[in-house]
Coordinates of C-alpha atoms in Angstrom, one line a residue:
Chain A
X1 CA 39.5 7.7 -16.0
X2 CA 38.8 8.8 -19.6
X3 CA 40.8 7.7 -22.2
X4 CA 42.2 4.7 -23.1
X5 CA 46.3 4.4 -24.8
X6 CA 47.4 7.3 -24.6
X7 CA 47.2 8.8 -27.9
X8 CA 50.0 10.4 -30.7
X9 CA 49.0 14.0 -30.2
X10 CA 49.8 13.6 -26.4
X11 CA 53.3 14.9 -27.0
X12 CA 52.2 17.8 -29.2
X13 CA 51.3 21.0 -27.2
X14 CA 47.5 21.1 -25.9
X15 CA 45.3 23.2 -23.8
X16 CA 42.7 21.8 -21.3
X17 CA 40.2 23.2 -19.9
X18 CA 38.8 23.4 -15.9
X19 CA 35.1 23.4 -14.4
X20 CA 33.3 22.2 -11.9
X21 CA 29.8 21.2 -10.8
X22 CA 28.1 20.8 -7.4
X23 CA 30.0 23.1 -5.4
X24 CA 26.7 24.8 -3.9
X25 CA 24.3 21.6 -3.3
X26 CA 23.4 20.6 0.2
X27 CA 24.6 17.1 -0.5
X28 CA 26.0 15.1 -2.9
X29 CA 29.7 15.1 -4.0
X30 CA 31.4 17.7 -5.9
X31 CA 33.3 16.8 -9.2
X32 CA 35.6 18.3 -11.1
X33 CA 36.7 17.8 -14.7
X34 CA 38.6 18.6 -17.5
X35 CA 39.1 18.3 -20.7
X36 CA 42.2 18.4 -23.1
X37 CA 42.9 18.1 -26.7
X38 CA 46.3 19.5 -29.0
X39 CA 46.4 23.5 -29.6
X40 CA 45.8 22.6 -33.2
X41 CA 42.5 21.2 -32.4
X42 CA 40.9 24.1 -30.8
X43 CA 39.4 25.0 -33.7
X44 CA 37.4 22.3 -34.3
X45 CA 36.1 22.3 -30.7
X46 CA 34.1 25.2 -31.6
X47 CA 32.2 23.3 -33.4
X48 CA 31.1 20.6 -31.0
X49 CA 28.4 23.5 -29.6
X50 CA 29.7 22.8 -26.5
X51 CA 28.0 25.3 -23.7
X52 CA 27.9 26.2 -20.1
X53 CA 26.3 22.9 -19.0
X54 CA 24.1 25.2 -16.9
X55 CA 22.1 26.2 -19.9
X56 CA 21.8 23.1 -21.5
X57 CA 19.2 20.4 -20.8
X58 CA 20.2 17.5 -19.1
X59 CA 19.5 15.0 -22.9
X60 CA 21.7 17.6 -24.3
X61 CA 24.7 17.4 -21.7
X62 CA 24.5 13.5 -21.7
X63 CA 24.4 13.5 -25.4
X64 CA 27.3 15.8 -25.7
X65 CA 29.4 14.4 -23.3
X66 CA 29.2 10.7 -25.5
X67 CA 30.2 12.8 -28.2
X68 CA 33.4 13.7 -26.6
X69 CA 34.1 10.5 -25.6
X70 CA 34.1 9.0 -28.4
X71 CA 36.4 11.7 -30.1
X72 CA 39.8 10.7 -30.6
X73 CA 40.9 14.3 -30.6
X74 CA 39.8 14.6 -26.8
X75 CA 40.9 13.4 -23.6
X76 CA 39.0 14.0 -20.1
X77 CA 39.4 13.1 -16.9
X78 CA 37.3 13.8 -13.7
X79 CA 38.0 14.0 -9.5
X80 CA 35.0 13.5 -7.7
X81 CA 34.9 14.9 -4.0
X82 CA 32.8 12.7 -1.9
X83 CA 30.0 14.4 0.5
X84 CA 31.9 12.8 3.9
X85 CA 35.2 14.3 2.6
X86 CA 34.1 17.4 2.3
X87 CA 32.1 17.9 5.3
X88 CA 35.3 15.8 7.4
X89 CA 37.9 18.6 5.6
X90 CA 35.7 21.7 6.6
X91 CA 34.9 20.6 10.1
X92 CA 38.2 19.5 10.8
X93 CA 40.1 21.4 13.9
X94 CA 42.5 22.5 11.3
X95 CA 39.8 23.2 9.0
X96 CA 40.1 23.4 5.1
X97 CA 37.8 25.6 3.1
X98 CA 35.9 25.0 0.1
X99 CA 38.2 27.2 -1.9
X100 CA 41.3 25.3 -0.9
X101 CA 39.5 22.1 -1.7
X102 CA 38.3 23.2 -4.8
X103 CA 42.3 24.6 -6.0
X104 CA 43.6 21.1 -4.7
X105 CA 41.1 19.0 -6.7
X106 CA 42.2 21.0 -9.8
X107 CA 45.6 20.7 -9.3
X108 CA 45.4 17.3 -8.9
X109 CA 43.8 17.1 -12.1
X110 CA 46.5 19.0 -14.2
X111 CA 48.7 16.7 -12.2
X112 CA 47.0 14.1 -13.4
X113 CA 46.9 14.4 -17.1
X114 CA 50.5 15.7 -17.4
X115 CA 51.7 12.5 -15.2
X116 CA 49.8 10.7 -18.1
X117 CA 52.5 12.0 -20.4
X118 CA 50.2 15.2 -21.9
X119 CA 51.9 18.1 -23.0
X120 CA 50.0 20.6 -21.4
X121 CA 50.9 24.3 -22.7
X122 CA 47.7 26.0 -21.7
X123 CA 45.5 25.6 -19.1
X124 CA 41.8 27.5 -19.1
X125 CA 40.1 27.6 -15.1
X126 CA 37.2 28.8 -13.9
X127 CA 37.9 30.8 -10.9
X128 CA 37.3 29.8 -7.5
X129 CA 38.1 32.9 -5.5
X130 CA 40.2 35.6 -6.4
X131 CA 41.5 34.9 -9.8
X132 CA 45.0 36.5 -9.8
X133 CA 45.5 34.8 -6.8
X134 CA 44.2 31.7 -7.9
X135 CA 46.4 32.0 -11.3
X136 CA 49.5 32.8 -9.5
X137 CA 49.2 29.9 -7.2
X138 CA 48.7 27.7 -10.6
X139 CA 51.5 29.0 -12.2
X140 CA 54.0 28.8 -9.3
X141 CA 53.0 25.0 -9.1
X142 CA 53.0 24.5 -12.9
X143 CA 55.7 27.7 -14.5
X144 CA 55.5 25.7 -17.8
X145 CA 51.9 26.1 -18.3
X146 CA 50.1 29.0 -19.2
X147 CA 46.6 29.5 -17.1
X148 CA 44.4 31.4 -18.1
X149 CA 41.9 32.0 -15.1
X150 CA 39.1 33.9 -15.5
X151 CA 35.1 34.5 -14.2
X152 CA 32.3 32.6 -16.5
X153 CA 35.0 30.8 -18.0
X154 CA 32.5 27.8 -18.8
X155 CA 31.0 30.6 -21.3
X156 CA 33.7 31.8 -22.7
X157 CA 36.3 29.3 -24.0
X158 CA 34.9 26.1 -25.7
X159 CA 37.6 23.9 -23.6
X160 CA 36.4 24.9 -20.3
X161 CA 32.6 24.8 -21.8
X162 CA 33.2 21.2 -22.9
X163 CA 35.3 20.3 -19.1
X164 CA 31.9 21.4 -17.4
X165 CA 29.8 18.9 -19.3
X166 CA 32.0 16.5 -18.1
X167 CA 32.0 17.7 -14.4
X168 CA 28.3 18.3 -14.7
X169 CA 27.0 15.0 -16.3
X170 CA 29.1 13.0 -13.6
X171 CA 27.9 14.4 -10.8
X172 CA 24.4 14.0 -12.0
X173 CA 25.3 10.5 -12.8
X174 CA 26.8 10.3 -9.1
X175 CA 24.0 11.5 -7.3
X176 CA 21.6 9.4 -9.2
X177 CA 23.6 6.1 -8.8
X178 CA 24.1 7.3 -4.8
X179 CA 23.8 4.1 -2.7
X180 CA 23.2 5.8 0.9
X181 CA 25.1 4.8 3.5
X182 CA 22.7 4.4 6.2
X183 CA 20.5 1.4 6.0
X184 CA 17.7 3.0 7.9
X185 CA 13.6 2.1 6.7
X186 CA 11.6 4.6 4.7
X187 CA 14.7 6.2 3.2
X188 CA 14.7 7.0 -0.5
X189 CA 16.9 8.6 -3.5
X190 CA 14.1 11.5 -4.7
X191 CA 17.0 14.3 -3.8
X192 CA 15.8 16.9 -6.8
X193 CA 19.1 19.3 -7.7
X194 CA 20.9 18.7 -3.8
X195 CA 19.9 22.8 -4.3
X196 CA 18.7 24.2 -1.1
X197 CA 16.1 26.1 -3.1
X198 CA 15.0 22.7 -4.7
X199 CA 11.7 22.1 -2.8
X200 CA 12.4 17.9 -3.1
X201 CA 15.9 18.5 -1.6
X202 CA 13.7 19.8 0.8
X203 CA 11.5 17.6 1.2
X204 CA 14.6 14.6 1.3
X205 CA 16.2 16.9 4.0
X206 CA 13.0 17.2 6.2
X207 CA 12.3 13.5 5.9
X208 CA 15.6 12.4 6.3
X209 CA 16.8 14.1 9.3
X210 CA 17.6 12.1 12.2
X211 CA 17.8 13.4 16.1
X212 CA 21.1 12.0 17.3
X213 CA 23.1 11.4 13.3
X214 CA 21.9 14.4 11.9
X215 CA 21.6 13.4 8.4
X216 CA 23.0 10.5 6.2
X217 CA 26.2 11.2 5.1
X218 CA 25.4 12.1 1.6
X219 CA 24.7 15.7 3.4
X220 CA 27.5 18.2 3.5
X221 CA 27.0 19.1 7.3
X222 CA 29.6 22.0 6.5
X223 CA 27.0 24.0 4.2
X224 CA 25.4 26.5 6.2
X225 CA 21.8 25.8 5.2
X226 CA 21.9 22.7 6.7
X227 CA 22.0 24.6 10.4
X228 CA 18.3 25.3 10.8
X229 CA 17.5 21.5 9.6
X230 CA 19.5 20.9 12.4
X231 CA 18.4 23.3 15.3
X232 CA 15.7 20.3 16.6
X233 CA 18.1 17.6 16.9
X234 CA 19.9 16.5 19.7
X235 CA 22.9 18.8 20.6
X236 CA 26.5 17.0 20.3
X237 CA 29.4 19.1 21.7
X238 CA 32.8 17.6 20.6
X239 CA 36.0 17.4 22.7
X240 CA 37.8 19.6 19.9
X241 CA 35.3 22.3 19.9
X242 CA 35.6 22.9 23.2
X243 CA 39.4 23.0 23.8
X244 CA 39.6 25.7 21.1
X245 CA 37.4 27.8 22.8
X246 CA 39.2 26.8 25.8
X247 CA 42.4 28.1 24.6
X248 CA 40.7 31.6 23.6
X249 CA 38.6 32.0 26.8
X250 CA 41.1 31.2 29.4
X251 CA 39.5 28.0 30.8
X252 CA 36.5 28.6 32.0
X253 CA 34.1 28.7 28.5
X254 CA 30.0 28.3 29.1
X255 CA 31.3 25.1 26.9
X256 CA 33.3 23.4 29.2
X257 CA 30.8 24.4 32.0
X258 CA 27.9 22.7 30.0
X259 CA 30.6 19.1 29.7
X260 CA 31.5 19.2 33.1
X261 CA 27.7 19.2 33.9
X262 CA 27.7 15.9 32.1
X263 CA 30.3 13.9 34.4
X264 CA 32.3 14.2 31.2
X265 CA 35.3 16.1 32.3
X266 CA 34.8 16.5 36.0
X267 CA 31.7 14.9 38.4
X268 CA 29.5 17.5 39.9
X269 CA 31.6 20.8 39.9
X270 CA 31.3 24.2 39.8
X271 CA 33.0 26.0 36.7
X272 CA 35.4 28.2 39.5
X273 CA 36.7 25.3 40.5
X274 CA 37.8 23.2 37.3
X275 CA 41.3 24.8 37.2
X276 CA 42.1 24.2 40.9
X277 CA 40.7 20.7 41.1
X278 CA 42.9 20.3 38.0
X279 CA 46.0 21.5 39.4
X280 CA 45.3 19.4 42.5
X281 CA 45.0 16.2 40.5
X282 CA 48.3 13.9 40.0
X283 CA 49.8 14.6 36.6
X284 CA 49.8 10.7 36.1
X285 CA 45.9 10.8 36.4
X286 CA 45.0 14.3 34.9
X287 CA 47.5 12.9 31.9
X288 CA 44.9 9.8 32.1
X289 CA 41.7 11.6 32.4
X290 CA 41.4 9.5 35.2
X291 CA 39.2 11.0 38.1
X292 CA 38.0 9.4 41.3
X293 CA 34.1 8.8 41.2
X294 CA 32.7 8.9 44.4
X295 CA 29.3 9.2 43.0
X296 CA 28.1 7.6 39.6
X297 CA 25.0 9.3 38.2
Chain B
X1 CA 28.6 -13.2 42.4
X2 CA 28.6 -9.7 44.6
X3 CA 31.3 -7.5 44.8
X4 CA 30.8 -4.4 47.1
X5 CA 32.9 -1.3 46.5
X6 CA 33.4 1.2 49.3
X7 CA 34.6 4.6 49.1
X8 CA 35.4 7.5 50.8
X9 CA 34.5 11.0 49.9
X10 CA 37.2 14.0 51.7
X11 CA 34.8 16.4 50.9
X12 CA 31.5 14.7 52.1
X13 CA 33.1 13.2 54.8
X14 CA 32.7 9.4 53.6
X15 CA 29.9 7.6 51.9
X16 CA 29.0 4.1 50.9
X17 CA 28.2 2.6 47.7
X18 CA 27.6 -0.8 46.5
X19 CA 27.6 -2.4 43.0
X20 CA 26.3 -5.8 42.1
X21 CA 28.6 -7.8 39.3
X22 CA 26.6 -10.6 38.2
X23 CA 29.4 -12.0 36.5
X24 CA 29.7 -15.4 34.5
X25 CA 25.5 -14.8 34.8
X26 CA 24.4 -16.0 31.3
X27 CA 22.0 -13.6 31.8
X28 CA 24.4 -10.8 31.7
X29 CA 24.4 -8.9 27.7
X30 CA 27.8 -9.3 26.1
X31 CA 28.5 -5.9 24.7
X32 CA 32.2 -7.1 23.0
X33 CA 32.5 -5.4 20.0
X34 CA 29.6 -3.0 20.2
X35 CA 31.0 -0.2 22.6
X36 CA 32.3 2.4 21.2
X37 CA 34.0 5.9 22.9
X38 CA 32.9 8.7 20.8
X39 CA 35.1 12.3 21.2
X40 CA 31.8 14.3 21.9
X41 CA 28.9 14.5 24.3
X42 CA 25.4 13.4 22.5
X43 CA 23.0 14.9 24.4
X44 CA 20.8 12.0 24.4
X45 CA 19.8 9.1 26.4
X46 CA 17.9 6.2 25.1
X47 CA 17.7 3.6 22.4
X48 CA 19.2 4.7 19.1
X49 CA 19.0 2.9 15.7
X50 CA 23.2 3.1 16.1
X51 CA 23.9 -0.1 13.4
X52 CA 22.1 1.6 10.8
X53 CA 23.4 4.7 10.6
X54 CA 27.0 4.3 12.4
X55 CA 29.5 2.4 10.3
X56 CA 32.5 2.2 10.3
X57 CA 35.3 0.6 8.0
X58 CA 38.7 -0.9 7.6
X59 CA 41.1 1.6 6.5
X60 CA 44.4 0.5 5.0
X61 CA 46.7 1.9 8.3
X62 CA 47.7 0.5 10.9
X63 CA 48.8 2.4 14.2
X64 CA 51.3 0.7 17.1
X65 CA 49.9 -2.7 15.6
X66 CA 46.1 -2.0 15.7
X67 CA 44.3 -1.7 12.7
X68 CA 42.7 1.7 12.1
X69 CA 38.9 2.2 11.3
X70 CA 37.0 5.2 9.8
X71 CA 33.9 6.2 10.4
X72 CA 31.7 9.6 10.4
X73 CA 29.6 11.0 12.9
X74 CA 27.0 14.5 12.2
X75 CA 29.9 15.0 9.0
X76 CA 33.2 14.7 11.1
X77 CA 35.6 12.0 10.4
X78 CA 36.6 10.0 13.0
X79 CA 39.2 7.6 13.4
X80 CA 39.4 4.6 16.1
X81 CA 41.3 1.7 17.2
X82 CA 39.6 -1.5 19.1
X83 CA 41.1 -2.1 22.8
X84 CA 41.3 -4.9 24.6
X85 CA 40.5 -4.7 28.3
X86 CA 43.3 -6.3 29.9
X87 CA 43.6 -9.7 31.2
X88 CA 41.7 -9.6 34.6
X89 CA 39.5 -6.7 34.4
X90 CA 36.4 -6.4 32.6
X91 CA 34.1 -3.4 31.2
X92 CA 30.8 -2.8 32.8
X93 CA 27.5 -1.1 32.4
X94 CA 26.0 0.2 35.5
X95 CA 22.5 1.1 36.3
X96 CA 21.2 2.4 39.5
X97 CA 19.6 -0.6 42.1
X98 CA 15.9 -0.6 42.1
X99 CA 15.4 -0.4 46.3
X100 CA 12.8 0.7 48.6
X101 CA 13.5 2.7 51.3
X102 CA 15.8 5.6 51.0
X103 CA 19.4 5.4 53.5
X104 CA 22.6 6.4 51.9
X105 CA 24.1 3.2 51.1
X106 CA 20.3 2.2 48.9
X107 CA 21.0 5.7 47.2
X108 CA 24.2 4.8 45.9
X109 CA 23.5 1.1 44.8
X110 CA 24.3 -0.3 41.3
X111 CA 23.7 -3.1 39.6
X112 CA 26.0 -4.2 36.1
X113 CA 23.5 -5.3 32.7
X114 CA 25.9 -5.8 30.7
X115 CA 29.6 -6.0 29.8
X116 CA 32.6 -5.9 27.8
X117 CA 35.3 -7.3 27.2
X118 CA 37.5 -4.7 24.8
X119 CA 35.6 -0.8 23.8
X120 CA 36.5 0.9 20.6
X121 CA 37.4 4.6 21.1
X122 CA 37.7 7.2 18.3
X123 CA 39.5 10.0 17.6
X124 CA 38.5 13.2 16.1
X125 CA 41.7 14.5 13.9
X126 CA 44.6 12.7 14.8
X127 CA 45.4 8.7 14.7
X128 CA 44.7 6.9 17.4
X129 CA 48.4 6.2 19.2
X130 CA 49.5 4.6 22.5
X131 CA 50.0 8.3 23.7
X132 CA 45.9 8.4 23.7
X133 CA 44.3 8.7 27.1
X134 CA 42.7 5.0 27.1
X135 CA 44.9 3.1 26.2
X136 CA 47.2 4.9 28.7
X137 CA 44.7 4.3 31.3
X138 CA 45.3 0.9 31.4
X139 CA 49.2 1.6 33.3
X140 CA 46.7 2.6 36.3
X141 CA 46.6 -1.5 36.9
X142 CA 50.3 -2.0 37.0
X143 CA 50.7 1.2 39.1
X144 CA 47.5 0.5 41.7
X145 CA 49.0 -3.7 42.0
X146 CA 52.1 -2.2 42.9
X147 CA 50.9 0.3 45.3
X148 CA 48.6 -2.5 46.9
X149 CA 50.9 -4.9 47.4
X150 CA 51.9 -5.8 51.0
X151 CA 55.4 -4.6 52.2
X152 CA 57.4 -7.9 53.1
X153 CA 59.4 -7.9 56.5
X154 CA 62.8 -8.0 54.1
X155 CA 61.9 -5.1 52.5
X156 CA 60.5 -3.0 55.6
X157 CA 64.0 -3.9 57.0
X158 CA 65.6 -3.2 54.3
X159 CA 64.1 0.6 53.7
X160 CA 64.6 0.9 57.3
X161 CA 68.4 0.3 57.0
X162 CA 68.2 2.5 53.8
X163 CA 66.8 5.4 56.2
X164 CA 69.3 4.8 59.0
X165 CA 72.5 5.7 56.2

């Protein structure tokens, strides 16, 4: 995404650095990015003043990140992680966590840069999770690459500093470019940080929340702090959901007894009797979830 | 039009219901294209602003010749395939008969608004395949014609010959 021809240093050894931004907002996508240039150049990168893009201001961070643009020396690259990914991944039956997201978007991106003919020789993360775990998993993937994965990276190696500015400036970018989804009236950009804590993310949350959809999709409806927003809406019990529980409470979950109350698995029966009525079904129709209706309601 | 429909009940004993299909009525809403078979149970009933926050999209696959859409509901991603009803049947939406008086049969009378012609159902994790429930449904018509059909002299004879080997 960054650079253009792939420059002469590409086949000399470099080290990139890994960092992230927007992994704790209630909405908005998460981005990662990264940031290479040759070993030899390291030195020089001190010099840039890059910082943990959390203690910069945002002028600063835009300014910085043109800087490294336009210097040849540098490459970057970023993988942004749209909202409706991340809540489809973590609500999934087979469900994903953030972690596992958040190692697969950065080793896509190493992927990434050494498919664009880089020689990668060192590699500088953040950690997400346990860091010797992290690093081993990195290093099984990549054994040519050194990683070096550590806590408060973004603070304490220049390269990883620099990859956060990147991360950081596109997500703010992202967010502020955002063309919702829904095409509901009254709705508006004026999302503050995506922060729970931000009181005009909470203000966008409270006047954005719908009864039956929840939210727009630009809400992560994985993140826990979205739950109380959505205590008042309508209740939506999926098909999934209750299998699982199914399979855990030997068939006769409160769940199912609330769905069969709904003519949605049975008609008008009693939660004793869902196994029998079952068993007494043709497999042709019970295969079908076909049921004879004798009274509609 | 009016079709009636009668059924029996083992467990009642036997009721009666009757539904009214105004069909070919131009009056009748045309709801192709706009029902949709969600893989959850939203505890609401009533008008819902649906097109403005429901949308779904083309994906790129295609499964057993039906091209796949995408679309997310309260942040899960679902995945759906249009149906067509097939030839000779038809989709309905039923609401209970506005009647005075209060017998059995006026209890369990209904009247179709509107209907459909093919229904969109989406799955939650997982493509949509012909193995779905739905679409499997549909061998229910093949099965019930067959079942219906009247037995010819030739072939009571025969299956009686059949029985007497």
């Amino acid at each position: 995404m960054g650079s253009s021809p792939i420059p002469k240093w590409a086949s000399r050894p470099c080290v990139m650095g890994i960092d992230e931004a927007g992994r704790g907002p209630v909405l908005g996508p998460m981005v990662y990015g990264c940031l290479y240039c040759p070993l030899s150049y390291q030195k020089a990168l001190e010099t840039l003043n890059f910082a943990d893009s959390k203690t910069l201001k945002e002028e600063k961070r835009e300014e910085l990140f043109d800087n490294l643009k336009a210097n040849a020396s540098i490459g970057w690259e970023v993988d942004i992680i749209d909202p409706r990914e991340l809540s489809a991944k973590m609500l999934k039956t087979e469900k994903i966590n953030l972690n596992e997201i958040s190692h697969n978007s950065a080793i896509g991106l190493v992927r990434r840069v050494l498919g664009m003919g880089f020689l990668l020789s060192e590699v500088y993360v953040d950690t997400v999770g346990d860091a010797e775990k992290y690093r081993n998993k990195l290093s099984e993937i990549f054994p040519g690459i050194k990683f070096v994965v550590a806590k408060k990276a973004d603070s304490l190696f220049p390269v990883v500093s620099g990859a956060s500015i990147v991360a950081k400036v596109t997500r703010d970018r992202a967010l502020r470019g955002w063309v919702l989804d829904e095409t509901a009236e009254n709705m508006h950009n004026k999302f503050g940080s995506g922060y729970p804590g931000d009181p005009q993310t909470k203000a966008w949350l409270d006047h954005h929340k719908h009864l039956v959809f929840g939210f727009p999709t630009l809400v992560r409806f994985s993140w826990g702090t979205c739950t109380p927003y959505l205590k008042d809406t309508v209740e939506v019990l999926w098909e999934c959901d209750a299998l699982a529980e199914d399979s855990t409470n030997n068939g006769s979950s409160k769940r199912q007894v609330k769905l069969s109350k709904l003519g949605f698995i049975g008609c008008k029966r009693k939660s004793e009797d869902v196994e029998s009525s079952g068993k007494g079904r043709c497999k042709f129709f019970s295969a079908r979830k076909l049921e004879l209706v004798t009274h509609f309601k | 039009m009016e079709a009636s429909m009668e059924s029996s009940d083992g467990v009642d004993g036997g009721t009666m219901g009757k539904i009214d299909l105004w069909h070919g009525d131009p009056s009748v809403v045309d709801l192709t294209n706009r029902v949709h078979l969600l893989p959850c149970v939203v505890k609401h009933d009533g008008p819902c602003p649906i097109s403005h926050y429901f949308k779904p999209r083309k994906s790129d696959l295609v499964c057993d010749g039906l091209a796949v859409e995408e679309a997310f509901f309260r942040g899960r991603k679902l995945q759906g395939v249009t149906v067509s009803i097939p030839e000779g049947y038809r989709g309905y939406v039923l609401a209970k008969k506005k009647l005075t008086g209060g017998s059995d049969m006026e209890a369990n009378s209904w009247v179709s608004n509107a209907e459909f012609q093919n229904i969109t159902y989406w799955n939650h994790d997982g493509l949509p395949s012909k193995q779905d429930p739905l679409t499997r449904c549909f061998q229910w018509f093949a099965v019930a014609d067959a079942l219906h059909e009247p037995i010819t002299k030739e072939e009571l004879a025969f299956a009686s010959a059949a029985q007497d080997n």
